XYZ file of C-alpha atoms in Angstrom:
110
model
C 58.415 52.691 125.037
C 61.500 53.045 127.154
C 61.877 52.687 130.872
C 61.753 56.281 132.135
C 62.625 55.485 135.780
C 65.658 53.501 134.582
C 66.720 56.397 132.343
C 66.445 58.810 135.276
C 68.496 56.489 137.493
C 71.137 56.096 134.774
C 71.332 59.871 134.276
C 71.706 60.390 138.026
C 74.505 57.797 138.179
C 76.279 59.364 135.182
C 75.866 62.842 136.662
C 77.452 61.699 139.948
C 80.391 60.149 138.088
C 80.911 63.274 135.982
C 80.682 65.512 139.036
C 83.276 63.383 140.838
C 85.587 63.447 137.806
C 85.138 67.008 136.515
C 83.242 68.948 139.176
C 79.686 70.274 139.507
C 80.085 73.138 137.027
C 81.687 71.242 134.148
C 79.625 71.352 130.927
C 79.250 67.550 130.830
C 77.934 67.506 134.407
C 75.538 70.372 133.708
C 74.257 68.736 130.526
C 73.580 65.477 132.352
C 71.884 67.291 135.259
C 69.684 69.122 132.752
C 68.798 65.858 131.017
C 67.909 64.250 134.347
C 65.718 67.224 135.256
C 63.902 66.967 131.914
C 63.398 63.216 132.286
C 62.129 63.693 135.845
C 59.682 66.368 134.723
C 58.473 64.121 131.900
C 57.734 61.374 134.417
C 55.073 63.622 136.048
C 55.343 62.064 139.498
C 56.529 63.389 142.853
C 56.068 67.060 142.073
C 57.848 68.172 145.235
C 61.098 66.453 144.262
C 60.650 67.559 140.655
C 60.351 71.221 141.647
C 63.386 70.902 143.926
C 65.408 69.337 141.112
C 64.351 71.985 138.597
C 65.267 74.804 140.985
C 68.622 73.150 141.680
C 69.220 72.687 137.943
C 68.434 76.316 137.112
C 70.706 77.599 139.862
C 73.542 75.256 138.873
C 73.185 76.231 135.207
C 73.309 79.886 136.218
C 76.348 79.383 138.427
C 78.132 77.564 135.602
C 77.148 80.174 133.012
C 75.764 77.280 130.973
C 74.819 77.793 127.369
C 72.404 78.046 125.789
C 70.794 80.522 128.131
C 67.446 79.743 126.508
C 67.683 76.263 128.040
C 68.247 77.785 131.476
C 65.207 79.989 130.905
C 63.177 76.895 130.004
C 64.260 75.145 133.210
C 63.147 78.221 135.176
C 59.746 78.212 133.435
C 59.398 74.474 134.057
C 60.185 74.942 137.759
C 57.561 77.665 138.033
C 54.935 75.634 136.159
C 55.685 72.471 138.141
C 55.374 74.485 141.354
C 51.827 75.450 140.314
C 50.969 71.768 139.836
C 52.488 71.038 143.244
C 50.413 73.842 144.781
C 47.228 72.121 143.621
C 48.294 68.635 144.744
C 50.301 69.461 147.886
C 49.729 73.026 149.136
C 52.001 72.506 152.154
C 54.822 71.256 149.950
C 54.358 74.246 147.666
C 54.632 76.604 150.630
C 57.886 74.872 151.672
C 59.347 75.402 148.205
C 58.003 78.910 147.691
C 61.101 80.481 149.277
C 63.593 78.627 147.069
C 61.384 79.294 144.036
C 61.253 83.033 144.740
C 65.007 83.067 145.387
C 65.576 81.413 142.001
C 63.211 83.794 140.209
C 64.863 86.779 141.900
C 68.362 85.570 141.049
C 67.421 85.380 137.385
C 65.377 88.599 137.560
C 62.186 86.889 136.404
């Protein structure tokens, strides 16, 4: 098995470099952000940060008009599902993120 935390750290470092070079809405930056969000979700730890990252990823993908749109829809579903896990484990954290979650869902008319 691979080292998931190391993969997440590498994706975050690559994302920062791509954002510095090409900007936050460039397809390479968006792809790397999406990969980091997926890896973070797969890790199944720190649900608060995971939900925040998924919301951020969905909004950034939307702002960039990233394709495929089905991937953006999957990120939105993952954010919503992860929020439910967070609500069970950390109700206060879920309340804190409920506003951003609703804003994201409203923006995408979910």
